[in-house]
Coordinates of C-alpha atoms in Angstrom, one line a residue:
Chain A
M314 CA 116.2 197.9 47.9
L315 CA 114.0 195.4 46.2
I316 CA 114.4 192.8 49.0
D317 CA 114.6 194.2 52.5
E318 CA 115.4 192.1 55.6
K319 CA 111.7 191.7 56.3
I320 CA 111.1 190.1 52.9
T321 CA 114.2 187.9 53.3
L322 CA 112.9 186.6 56.7
K323 CA 109.6 185.9 55.1
I324 CA 111.1 183.9 52.2
A325 CA 113.4 182.1 54.6
S326 CA 110.4 181.0 56.7
L327 CA 108.7 179.8 53.5
A328 CA 111.9 177.9 52.6
K329 CA 112.2 176.6 56.2
L330 CA 115.6 178.0 56.7
E331 CA 116.8 179.6 60.0
L332 CA 119.2 182.3 59.1
T333 CA 121.7 184.3 61.2
E334 CA 121.5 188.1 61.4
Q335 CA 124.5 188.3 59.2
E336 CA 123.0 186.0 56.6
I337 CA 119.8 187.9 56.5
K338 CA 121.8 191.1 55.7
E339 CA 123.9 189.4 53.1
Y340 CA 121.1 187.6 51.4
S341 CA 118.9 190.7 51.2
K342 CA 121.7 192.4 49.3
D343 CA 122.4 189.4 47.1
L344 CA 118.7 188.8 46.3
T345 CA 118.2 192.5 45.4
N346 CA 121.1 192.4 43.0
I347 CA 120.1 189.1 41.5
L348 CA 116.5 190.2 41.0
K349 CA 117.6 193.4 39.4
W350 CA 119.8 191.5 37.0
M351 CA 116.7 189.4 36.1
E352 CA 114.7 192.5 35.2
E353 CA 116.0 192.5 31.7
L354 CA 113.9 189.4 31.0
K355 CA 110.9 191.8 31.0
E356 CA 112.1 193.1 27.6
V357 CA 111.1 189.8 26.0
D358 CA 107.7 189.7 24.4
V359 CA 106.2 186.4 25.4
S360 CA 102.6 187.0 24.5
N361 CA 101.1 183.8 23.0
V362 CA 104.1 181.8 24.1
Q363 CA 103.6 178.5 25.9
P364 CA 105.7 178.0 28.9
V365 CA 108.2 175.2 28.9
T366 CA 108.0 172.7 31.7
S367 CA 110.1 170.0 30.1
V368 CA 112.1 169.6 26.9
T369 CA 111.2 166.0 26.4
K370 CA 108.6 165.0 24.0
N371 CA 107.7 162.0 26.1
E372 CA 104.1 161.5 26.9
L373 CA 103.6 160.5 30.5
Y374 CA 102.4 157.0 30.3
E375 CA 100.1 155.0 32.5
R376 CA 101.4 151.8 34.0
E377 CA 99.5 148.8 35.0
D378 CA 98.0 149.0 38.4
I379 CA 100.1 146.3 40.0
A380 CA 102.4 146.5 43.0
Y381 CA 106.1 146.6 42.3
K382 CA 108.1 144.1 44.1
N383 CA 109.9 145.7 47.1
T384 CA 113.4 146.3 45.7
V385 CA 114.7 148.3 48.7
E386 CA 114.5 146.8 52.1
Q387 CA 112.9 148.7 55.0
E388 CA 115.8 148.2 57.3
K389 CA 118.2 149.7 54.8
I390 CA 116.0 152.8 54.5
L391 CA 115.7 153.1 58.3
L392 CA 119.5 152.9 58.6
N393 CA 119.7 156.5 57.4
A394 CA 117.2 157.9 59.9
P395 CA 118.6 160.4 62.3
E396 CA 116.2 159.1 64.9
K397 CA 113.9 156.1 64.9
V398 CA 112.0 153.8 67.2
G399 CA 111.4 150.3 66.0
E400 CA 110.4 150.6 62.4
Y401 CA 109.3 154.3 62.7
F402 CA 111.0 157.6 62.0
T403 CA 110.6 159.8 65.0
V404 CA 110.2 163.6 65.4
P405 CA 109.8 165.9 68.3
K406 CA 106.4 165.7 69.9
V407 CA 103.8 167.7 68.0
I408 CA 100.7 167.1 70.0
E409 CA 100.5 167.9 73.7
Chain B
M1227 CA 153.3 150.6 33.5
T1228 CA 153.5 154.4 33.8
D1229 CA 152.2 154.9 30.3
I1230 CA 149.0 153.0 31.2
L1231 CA 147.7 156.0 33.0
K1232 CA 147.8 158.1 29.8
S1233 CA 146.5 155.3 27.5
D1234 CA 143.2 155.3 25.7
I1235 CA 140.6 152.9 27.2
K1236 CA 140.9 150.8 24.0
N1237 CA 144.6 150.3 24.5
I1238 CA 144.1 149.5 28.2
I1239 CA 141.6 146.8 27.3
E1240 CA 144.0 145.5 24.7
G1241 CA 146.7 145.3 27.4
I1242 CA 144.4 143.3 29.7
N1243 CA 143.5 140.9 26.8
K1244 CA 147.1 140.4 25.9
K1245 CA 147.9 139.7 29.6
D1246 CA 150.4 142.6 29.7
Y1247 CA 149.0 143.1 33.2
S1248 CA 146.2 141.7 35.3
I1249 CA 143.1 143.8 36.1
E1250 CA 144.2 143.7 39.8
E1251 CA 147.6 145.2 38.8
L1252 CA 145.8 147.8 36.6
V1253 CA 143.5 148.8 39.5
N1254 CA 146.4 149.0 42.0
H1255 CA 148.3 151.1 39.6
F1256 CA 145.5 153.7 39.3
I1257 CA 144.9 153.5 43.1
K1258 CA 148.5 154.6 43.6
K1259 CA 147.9 157.5 41.3
V1260 CA 144.7 158.6 43.0
D1261 CA 146.5 158.5 46.4
S1262 CA 149.2 160.8 45.0
L1263 CA 146.5 163.4 44.3
D1264 CA 145.2 163.9 47.9
K1265 CA 146.5 167.5 48.0
F1266 CA 144.0 168.5 45.3
N1267 CA 141.0 167.3 47.4
L1268 CA 139.4 165.7 44.3
V1269 CA 138.0 162.6 46.2
S1270 CA 135.3 162.4 48.8
E1271 CA 135.6 158.7 49.4
K1272 CA 137.9 156.0 48.3
T1273 CA 136.3 152.6 47.5
Y1274 CA 139.5 150.6 47.1
D1275 CA 138.5 147.5 49.0
E1276 CA 135.5 146.8 46.8
A1277 CA 137.5 147.8 43.7
I1278 CA 140.2 145.2 44.5
T1279 CA 137.7 142.5 45.2
L1280 CA 136.0 143.2 41.9
A1281 CA 139.3 143.3 40.1
K1282 CA 140.3 139.8 41.5
K1283 CA 137.0 138.4 40.4
A1284 CA 137.4 140.0 36.9
D1285 CA 140.8 138.4 36.5
T1286 CA 139.2 134.9 36.8
K1287 CA 136.9 135.5 33.9
S1288 CA 137.6 134.0 30.5
M1289 CA 137.8 136.1 27.4
E1290 CA 134.3 135.2 26.4
E1291 CA 132.9 136.2 29.8
R1292 CA 134.5 139.6 29.8
R1293 CA 132.2 142.6 29.5
P1294 CA 133.0 145.7 27.3
L1295 CA 134.5 147.7 30.2
E1296 CA 135.8 144.8 32.3
G1297 CA 138.2 146.1 34.9
I1298 CA 138.2 149.8 33.7
P1299 CA 138.8 152.0 36.7
I1300 CA 136.4 155.0 37.0
A1301 CA 135.6 157.9 39.4
V1302 CA 132.1 158.9 40.2
K1303 CA 130.8 162.4 41.2
D1304 CA 129.4 162.1 44.6
I1305 CA 125.9 163.0 43.3
F1306 CA 125.3 159.5 42.0
C1307 CA 123.8 157.1 44.5
T1308 CA 126.1 154.1 44.9
V1309 CA 125.4 151.2 47.2
G1310 CA 128.0 150.3 49.7
N1311 CA 129.5 153.7 50.3
K1312 CA 128.5 157.3 51.2
T1313 CA 126.7 159.6 48.8
S1314 CA 126.7 163.2 50.1
A1315 CA 126.6 165.5 47.1
S1316 CA 129.3 167.4 49.1
S1317 CA 126.7 168.6 51.6
N1318 CA 126.7 168.4 55.4
I1319 CA 123.0 167.7 55.2
L1320 CA 123.8 164.3 53.6
K1321 CA 127.2 163.8 55.3
N1322 CA 126.6 160.3 56.4
F1323 CA 124.0 159.2 53.9
K1324 CA 124.3 155.7 52.5
A1325 CA 122.0 155.2 49.5
P1326 CA 119.9 152.1 49.7
Y1327 CA 119.8 151.8 45.9
E1328 CA 122.1 152.3 42.9
S1329 CA 121.8 155.1 40.3
T1330 CA 120.9 153.7 36.8
V1331 CA 124.0 155.3 35.2
T1332 CA 126.4 153.7 37.7
K1333 CA 124.5 150.4 37.5
N1334 CA 124.9 150.4 33.7
L1335 CA 128.6 151.0 34.0
K1336 CA 129.1 148.4 36.7
D1337 CA 127.1 146.0 34.6
A1338 CA 129.5 146.7 31.7
G1339 CA 132.4 145.8 34.0
A1340 CA 133.7 149.2 35.1
I1341 CA 135.2 149.4 38.6
V1342 CA 134.6 152.5 40.8
L1343 CA 137.8 153.6 42.6
C1344 CA 136.4 156.7 44.3
K1345 CA 133.6 159.2 44.6
T1346 CA 134.6 162.8 43.7
T1347 CA 134.1 166.2 45.4
M1348 CA 131.9 168.8 43.8
D1349 CA 130.0 172.0 44.6
E1350 CA 127.3 171.3 47.2
F1351 CA 124.3 169.8 45.4
A1352 CA 126.0 170.8 42.1
M1353 CA 125.3 174.5 42.8
G1354 CA 128.4 176.4 41.8
S1355 CA 131.0 177.0 39.1
A1356 CA 134.3 176.7 41.0
S1357 CA 133.9 173.6 43.3
D1358 CA 134.3 176.0 46.2
T1359 CA 131.0 175.2 47.9
C1360 CA 132.0 171.6 48.8
N1361 CA 131.6 170.6 52.5
L1362 CA 135.0 169.0 52.4
G1363 CA 136.8 172.3 51.4
N1364 CA 137.9 173.8 48.1
V1365 CA 138.7 171.4 45.2
I1366 CA 142.0 172.3 43.5
N1367 CA 142.8 172.2 39.8
P1368 CA 145.8 169.9 39.1
W1369 CA 147.0 172.6 36.7
T1370 CA 147.9 174.6 39.8
K1371 CA 151.5 175.6 39.8
D1372 CA 151.5 178.0 42.8
F1373 CA 149.9 176.4 45.8
S1374 CA 149.6 179.7 47.6
N1375 CA 147.2 180.8 44.8
P1376 CA 145.4 177.5 43.9
L1377 CA 143.3 177.4 40.8
T1378 CA 139.7 176.3 40.7
P1379 CA 138.9 173.2 38.6
G1380 CA 135.6 174.8 37.7
G1381 CA 132.3 173.3 38.8
S1382 CA 130.2 171.8 39.8
S1383 CA 131.9 168.5 38.7
G1384 CA 135.3 169.8 39.8
G1385 CA 136.6 166.6 41.4
S1386 CA 135.7 164.5 38.4
A1387 CA 137.3 166.9 35.9
G1388 CA 140.4 167.2 38.1
I1389 CA 140.9 163.5 38.4
M1390 CA 140.8 163.2 34.6
A1391 CA 143.3 166.0 34.2
A1392 CA 145.7 164.1 36.5
S1393 CA 145.0 160.8 34.8
G1394 CA 143.7 159.3 38.0
T1395 CA 141.1 157.0 36.4
C1396 CA 140.2 155.9 32.8
F1397 CA 137.2 158.1 32.9
S1398 CA 134.9 159.9 35.4
L1399 CA 131.3 160.8 35.7
G1400 CA 129.8 164.3 36.1
T1401 CA 126.4 165.9 35.9
D1402 CA 125.6 169.0 34.0
T1403 CA 122.7 171.3 34.8
G1404 CA 123.9 174.6 33.3
G1405 CA 127.5 173.7 32.4
S1406 CA 128.8 171.6 35.3
I1407 CA 130.5 169.2 33.0
R1408 CA 131.6 171.4 30.2
Q1409 CA 133.0 174.4 32.2
P1410 CA 135.2 172.2 34.4
A1411 CA 136.3 170.2 31.4
S1412 CA 137.5 173.5 29.9
F1413 CA 139.3 174.6 33.0
C1414 CA 141.0 171.2 33.4
G1415 CA 141.9 170.5 29.8
V1416 CA 139.9 167.3 29.3
V1417 CA 136.9 166.3 27.2
G1418 CA 133.5 166.6 28.9
I1419 CA 130.2 165.6 27.3
K1420 CA 126.7 166.5 28.2
P1421 CA 124.3 164.3 26.2
T1422 CA 120.8 165.2 25.1
Y1423 CA 118.4 165.7 28.1
G1424 CA 116.7 162.3 28.6
R1425 CA 119.6 160.2 27.3
C1426 CA 121.0 159.2 30.7
S1427 CA 118.5 158.2 33.4
R1428 CA 118.3 160.6 36.3
F1429 CA 117.2 157.8 38.6
G1430 CA 119.5 157.8 41.6
I1431 CA 121.2 161.1 40.8
I1432 CA 120.5 163.5 43.6
A1433 CA 118.2 166.1 42.0
F1434 CA 119.2 169.7 41.6
A1435 CA 117.0 171.1 38.7
S1436 CA 115.1 168.2 37.2
S1437 CA 114.2 169.7 33.8
L1438 CA 118.0 170.4 33.2
D1439 CA 120.1 167.7 35.0
Q1440 CA 122.0 165.3 32.8
A1441 CA 124.8 162.9 33.5
G1442 CA 127.9 162.7 31.2
P1443 CA 131.5 161.5 31.1
F1444 CA 134.9 163.2 31.4
T1445 CA 137.6 161.6 29.3
K1446 CA 141.1 162.1 28.0
N1447 CA 139.8 162.2 24.4
V1448 CA 136.8 162.1 22.2
E1449 CA 137.0 158.4 21.4
D1450 CA 137.0 157.4 25.1
G1451 CA 134.1 159.8 25.5
A1452 CA 132.1 157.9 22.8
L1453 CA 132.9 154.6 24.6
A1454 CA 132.0 155.9 28.1
L1455 CA 128.8 157.5 26.9
T1456 CA 127.7 154.4 25.0
H1457 CA 127.7 152.4 28.3
M1458 CA 126.0 155.1 30.4
V1459 CA 122.8 155.7 28.4
S1460 CA 119.6 153.7 28.6
Y1461 CA 115.9 154.0 28.6
D1462 CA 114.8 153.7 32.2
N1463 CA 111.1 153.4 33.3
K1464 CA 112.2 154.7 36.7
D1465 CA 112.7 158.2 35.1
S1466 CA 109.6 159.6 33.3
T1467 CA 111.8 161.9 31.3
S1468 CA 114.1 159.1 30.1
S1469 CA 114.1 158.8 26.3
K1470 CA 113.3 155.8 24.2
E1471 CA 115.1 157.3 21.3
K1472 CA 117.8 154.9 20.1
M1473 CA 121.3 156.1 20.6
P1474 CA 123.1 156.2 17.2
D1475 CA 126.2 154.2 16.9
L1476 CA 128.8 156.7 18.0
F1477 CA 131.7 154.9 16.4
K1478 CA 130.2 154.3 12.9
N1479 CA 131.2 157.7 11.5
L1480 CA 133.5 158.9 14.3
K1481 CA 136.6 159.0 12.2
N1482 CA 135.0 159.8 8.8
G1483 CA 135.7 163.5 9.0
I1484 CA 133.5 166.5 8.6
K1485 CA 133.8 167.4 5.0
G1486 CA 130.6 169.2 4.0
F1487 CA 129.5 169.7 7.6
K1488 CA 127.8 173.0 8.2
I1489 CA 129.1 174.7 11.4
G1490 CA 127.2 177.7 12.9
I1491 CA 128.9 180.6 14.6
P1492 CA 126.4 182.5 16.7
K1493 CA 127.2 186.2 16.7
Q1494 CA 125.5 186.7 20.1
Y1495 CA 128.3 184.7 21.7
N1496 CA 130.7 187.5 20.9
I1497 CA 130.3 189.3 24.2
D1498 CA 131.8 192.6 25.4
G1499 CA 134.4 192.3 28.1
I1500 CA 135.4 188.7 27.3
P1501 CA 139.2 188.4 27.2
T1502 CA 140.6 188.6 23.6
E1503 CA 142.3 185.2 24.1
I1504 CA 138.8 183.6 24.2
N1505 CA 137.8 185.1 20.9
E1506 CA 141.2 184.1 19.4
L1507 CA 140.6 180.5 20.5
W1508 CA 137.2 180.6 18.9
D1509 CA 138.8 181.8 15.7
I1510 CA 141.4 179.0 15.8
G1511 CA 138.5 176.6 16.1
K1512 CA 136.7 178.1 13.1
K1513 CA 139.8 178.0 10.9
K1514 CA 140.6 174.4 11.8
L1515 CA 137.0 173.3 11.0
E1516 CA 137.2 175.1 7.8
S1517 CA 140.5 173.5 6.9
L1518 CA 138.8 170.1 7.5
G1519 CA 136.3 170.9 4.8
A1520 CA 133.5 172.2 6.9
E1521 CA 131.4 175.2 5.9
I1522 CA 131.3 178.0 8.4
I1523 CA 128.0 179.8 8.6
D1524 CA 127.2 182.9 10.6
I1525 CA 124.0 182.3 12.6
S1526 CA 121.9 184.2 15.0
L1527 CA 120.5 183.1 18.3
P1528 CA 118.7 186.3 19.3
H1529 CA 117.6 185.3 22.8
T1530 CA 121.1 184.3 24.0
K1531 CA 121.5 187.2 26.4
Y1532 CA 118.4 186.2 28.3
A1533 CA 119.5 182.6 28.9
L1534 CA 121.5 183.2 32.1
P1535 CA 118.8 185.1 34.0
T1536 CA 116.2 182.6 32.7
Y1537 CA 118.4 179.8 34.0
Y1538 CA 118.8 181.5 37.4
I1539 CA 115.1 181.6 37.8
I1540 CA 114.3 178.1 36.6
A1541 CA 117.1 176.2 38.2
P1542 CA 116.7 177.6 41.7
A1543 CA 112.9 177.3 41.5
E1544 CA 113.3 173.6 40.7
A1545 CA 116.0 173.2 43.4
S1546 CA 113.8 174.8 46.0
A1547 CA 111.2 172.1 45.3
N1548 CA 113.7 169.3 45.1
L1549 CA 115.6 170.2 48.2
A1550 CA 112.4 170.4 50.3
R1551 CA 113.0 166.7 51.0
Y1552 CA 115.9 167.4 53.4
D1553 CA 113.9 167.8 56.6
G1554 CA 116.0 165.9 59.1
V1555 CA 113.4 163.2 59.4
K1556 CA 114.0 160.3 57.0
Y1557 CA 117.7 160.6 56.3
G1558 CA 120.7 162.9 56.6
F1559 CA 121.6 165.4 59.2
R1560 CA 119.3 166.6 62.0
S1561 CA 120.3 169.7 64.1
E1562 CA 121.4 168.9 67.6
Q1563 CA 119.9 172.1 69.0
K1564 CA 116.8 171.9 71.2
F1565 CA 113.5 172.6 69.4
E1566 CA 110.1 173.6 70.6
D1567 CA 108.3 172.1 67.7
L1568 CA 108.6 170.3 64.4
N1569 CA 108.8 173.5 62.4
E1570 CA 111.8 174.7 64.4
M1571 CA 113.5 171.3 63.8
Y1572 CA 113.1 171.8 60.1
C1573 CA 114.4 175.4 60.1
K1574 CA 117.4 174.7 62.3
T1575 CA 118.3 171.5 60.5
R1576 CA 118.1 173.2 57.1
G1577 CA 119.7 176.4 58.3
E1578 CA 122.7 174.5 59.7
G1579 CA 122.9 171.7 57.2
F1580 CA 122.9 173.6 53.9
G1581 CA 125.9 175.8 52.8
K1582 CA 125.8 179.4 51.8
E1583 CA 125.3 179.1 48.0
V1584 CA 122.6 176.4 48.4
K1585 CA 120.7 178.6 50.9
R1586 CA 121.1 181.6 48.5
R1587 CA 119.5 179.6 45.6
L1588 CA 116.8 178.2 47.9
L1589 CA 115.8 181.7 48.7
I1590 CA 115.8 182.8 45.1
G1591 CA 113.8 179.8 44.1
T1592 CA 111.3 180.2 46.9
Y1593 CA 110.9 183.9 46.0
V1594 CA 110.3 183.4 42.3
L1595 CA 107.7 180.7 43.1
S1596 CA 106.0 182.6 45.8
S1597 CA 102.5 183.9 45.5
G1598 CA 102.4 187.3 43.7
Y1599 CA 105.8 186.7 42.0
Y1600 CA 105.2 183.4 40.3
D1601 CA 103.9 184.9 37.0
A1602 CA 106.3 187.7 36.9
Y1603 CA 109.4 185.5 37.4
Y1604 CA 108.9 181.8 37.1
L1605 CA 106.2 181.6 34.4
H1606 CA 107.8 184.4 32.5
A1607 CA 111.1 182.6 32.5
Q1608 CA 109.5 179.4 31.3
K1609 CA 108.1 181.3 28.3
V1610 CA 111.5 182.9 27.6
R1611 CA 112.9 179.4 27.7
R1612 CA 110.6 178.6 24.8
K1613 CA 112.0 181.5 22.8
I1614 CA 115.6 180.2 23.5
I1615 CA 114.6 176.7 22.3
E1616 CA 113.0 178.1 19.1
D1617 CA 116.2 180.0 18.3
F1618 CA 118.1 176.7 18.3
N1619 CA 115.3 174.9 16.3
N1620 CA 115.6 177.6 13.7
V1621 CA 119.4 177.4 13.3
F1622 CA 119.5 173.6 13.2
N1623 CA 117.6 173.8 10.0
Q1624 CA 120.7 175.3 8.5
V1625 CA 123.7 173.8 10.4
D1626 CA 124.9 170.4 11.8
L1627 CA 126.8 171.8 14.7
I1628 CA 127.4 175.1 16.5
L1629 CA 130.9 176.1 17.7
T1630 CA 131.5 178.5 20.6
P1631 CA 134.0 178.9 23.4
T1632 CA 133.1 176.8 26.5
A1633 CA 133.8 179.4 29.2
P1634 CA 134.5 183.1 29.3
S1635 CA 137.9 182.7 31.0
D1636 CA 140.6 180.2 31.9
A1637 CA 140.7 178.7 35.4
F1638 CA 140.8 181.5 38.0
V1639 CA 142.3 181.6 41.4
I1640 CA 140.0 180.1 44.1
G1641 CA 138.2 182.8 46.0
E1642 CA 138.4 185.5 43.3
K1643 CA 134.7 185.6 42.6
V1644 CA 133.1 184.5 46.0
D1645 CA 131.9 188.0 47.0
D1646 CA 129.8 188.5 43.9
P1647 CA 127.4 185.7 43.0
I1648 CA 126.5 187.2 39.6
S1649 CA 130.1 187.3 38.4
M1650 CA 130.3 183.6 39.4
Y1651 CA 127.1 182.9 37.5
L1652 CA 128.6 184.5 34.3
N1653 CA 130.9 181.4 34.1
D1654 CA 128.0 179.6 32.5
I1655 CA 127.2 182.2 29.9
F1656 CA 128.1 179.9 26.9
T1657 CA 126.9 176.6 28.4
V1658 CA 123.5 177.6 29.8
P1659 CA 121.6 178.3 26.5
S1660 CA 122.1 174.7 25.2
S1661 CA 121.2 173.3 28.6
L1662 CA 117.9 175.2 28.6
A1663 CA 117.2 173.6 25.2
G1664 CA 118.2 170.1 26.3
L1665 CA 120.8 169.8 23.5
P1666 CA 123.8 167.6 23.5
A1667 CA 127.1 169.6 23.8
L1668 CA 130.7 169.0 24.7
S1669 CA 133.9 170.8 25.6
L1670 CA 137.3 169.7 24.2
P1671 CA 140.6 171.3 24.9
G1672 CA 141.4 174.0 22.4
A1673 CA 144.6 175.8 23.4
L1674 CA 146.5 177.1 26.4
S1675 CA 145.8 180.6 27.7
N1676 CA 148.4 183.3 28.1
N1677 CA 148.7 181.9 31.7
N1678 CA 149.4 178.4 30.4
R1679 CA 146.0 177.1 31.5
P1680 CA 143.6 175.1 29.3
L1681 CA 140.8 176.7 27.3
G1682 CA 138.0 174.7 25.9
L1683 CA 135.9 174.9 22.8
Q1684 CA 132.3 173.9 22.9
L1685 CA 130.4 172.1 20.1
I1686 CA 126.6 171.8 20.3
A1687 CA 124.4 169.5 18.2
N1688 CA 120.7 169.1 17.6
T1689 CA 118.7 166.9 20.0
F1690 CA 119.8 163.2 19.9
R1691 CA 122.6 163.9 17.4
E1692 CA 125.4 162.8 19.7
D1693 CA 126.8 161.0 16.6
L1694 CA 127.4 164.3 14.7
L1695 CA 128.6 166.0 17.9
L1696 CA 131.3 163.4 18.5
T1697 CA 132.3 163.1 14.8
G1698 CA 132.8 166.9 14.7
A1699 CA 134.7 166.8 18.0
Y1700 CA 137.0 163.9 16.9
A1701 CA 138.0 165.7 13.7
L1702 CA 138.6 169.0 15.6
E1703 CA 140.6 167.2 18.3
Q1704 CA 143.0 165.6 15.7
E1705 CA 143.5 169.0 14.1
I1706 CA 144.1 170.8 17.4
N1707 CA 146.4 168.1 18.8
F1708 CA 146.3 169.4 22.3
N1709 CA 148.9 167.5 24.2
S1710 CA 149.7 169.6 27.3
E1711 CA 149.4 168.1 30.7
P1712 CA 149.3 169.6 34.2
L1713 CA 151.7 167.4 36.1

């Protein structure tokens, strides 16, 4: 098996996903099969080939260093916060 | 007014102008239709109150004040941020999210006068090919006859494709990353267009795979598609990949025929194990194009078979980066379990908030980007993507359009492919290569399968040649004259 449960747990922790025992089993199997299926890409000779990061020919442009007007109000953004105090997002305490 | 539901957008506008009905009457008529479709689970939220207010306001406008899509009812895939209602991308992690800003595409359409009747259900974060990963339950294809074995509308834009199949709105919006407009259009018997990457701004569209995501319309026919698309596209400085390339006038040569067009038939799309009816459909398409005066040319796209595995490295890799933002801090769902620390809050929130397929893809994406595997998988796939693009560049020196089937089957029964992710991924076998190359492509209804379900034909054009794409599709549509309906 390409991906055992230990590797799945490791990837899940990198992806910040808590998985159940059952999920770890299933995903180990799925990932093994999917990665095996991807093996055929190794047949392709890509020496001297530049990787594609985007299909657009757009050059990234520089914009003037000026502040944009606030188009979205802070209150509206805070409305979606699962927890907040005043105008701050809050999270569990991280420092004792 | 029953016929209105089936009318072209052009005729509906004419009816408004001739005062055959008011915009309010029109909107109410479509609302009634949308309400009759509840059993298909196509809609995530109805926005009728706002729609009726806008309709009343539109009715007070003089002819001169009317905008090009004034009063035209539309449905919007729930991946477009729209102000005033929820935008959830069919995910529990965004269950109660209310976007504080409007996507550029929906803003363009609203500015043109279109009225949103509802948001539509989809695969969670657009990851899927059957609209069976939606947090609100399976989406059902209106072509379903036997409700004990409901058919999938395809995915990920299943709700938007389904609502068009049932004539619930004048047009609807989808997004296409690897086939999420074209494959459901094929399964639902409607027209679905994915424009060139960069045509539609991605601003305000919840990101899945940023180098691939594109918005596009579902319509009853090609001419409506040209109209809808015209009002969706724009250059937008809020999206660095948005194109400044001017959109050609899609109507100028729309009905001028395809005499002398060169149409490529890629031999690599003839795949073992595909049902014969799919190849028969492809043959019908070829013959019809030939009878219209087009020249059929056999072409080769040698890297076709590598497109799917390439896509299933690149798209999950980009998704794993894009979906890192769902952390339970700024918006969306936060787990209600107790946590020891911040890390545990992230892990529990994401573990509970994301569905099965999304988590699967996040794991794939994280793996192929992780140290030690990046070069072997992600970087390698980006290089194979170059080979796939070069294949297309070579053939577009010889041909104007490429014709292929849209999907390897007709709509299947929901649940048939859930146990095997790879067999689900194979749904996108004909749509993924052009997505990787950023090319404009569309699906139009070609025929009915032996099971009396729609089958789509796909046309692909060179970058920024939506004009050729739609002219070809219009000609083929007239010749095919597909007029079957689900209900």
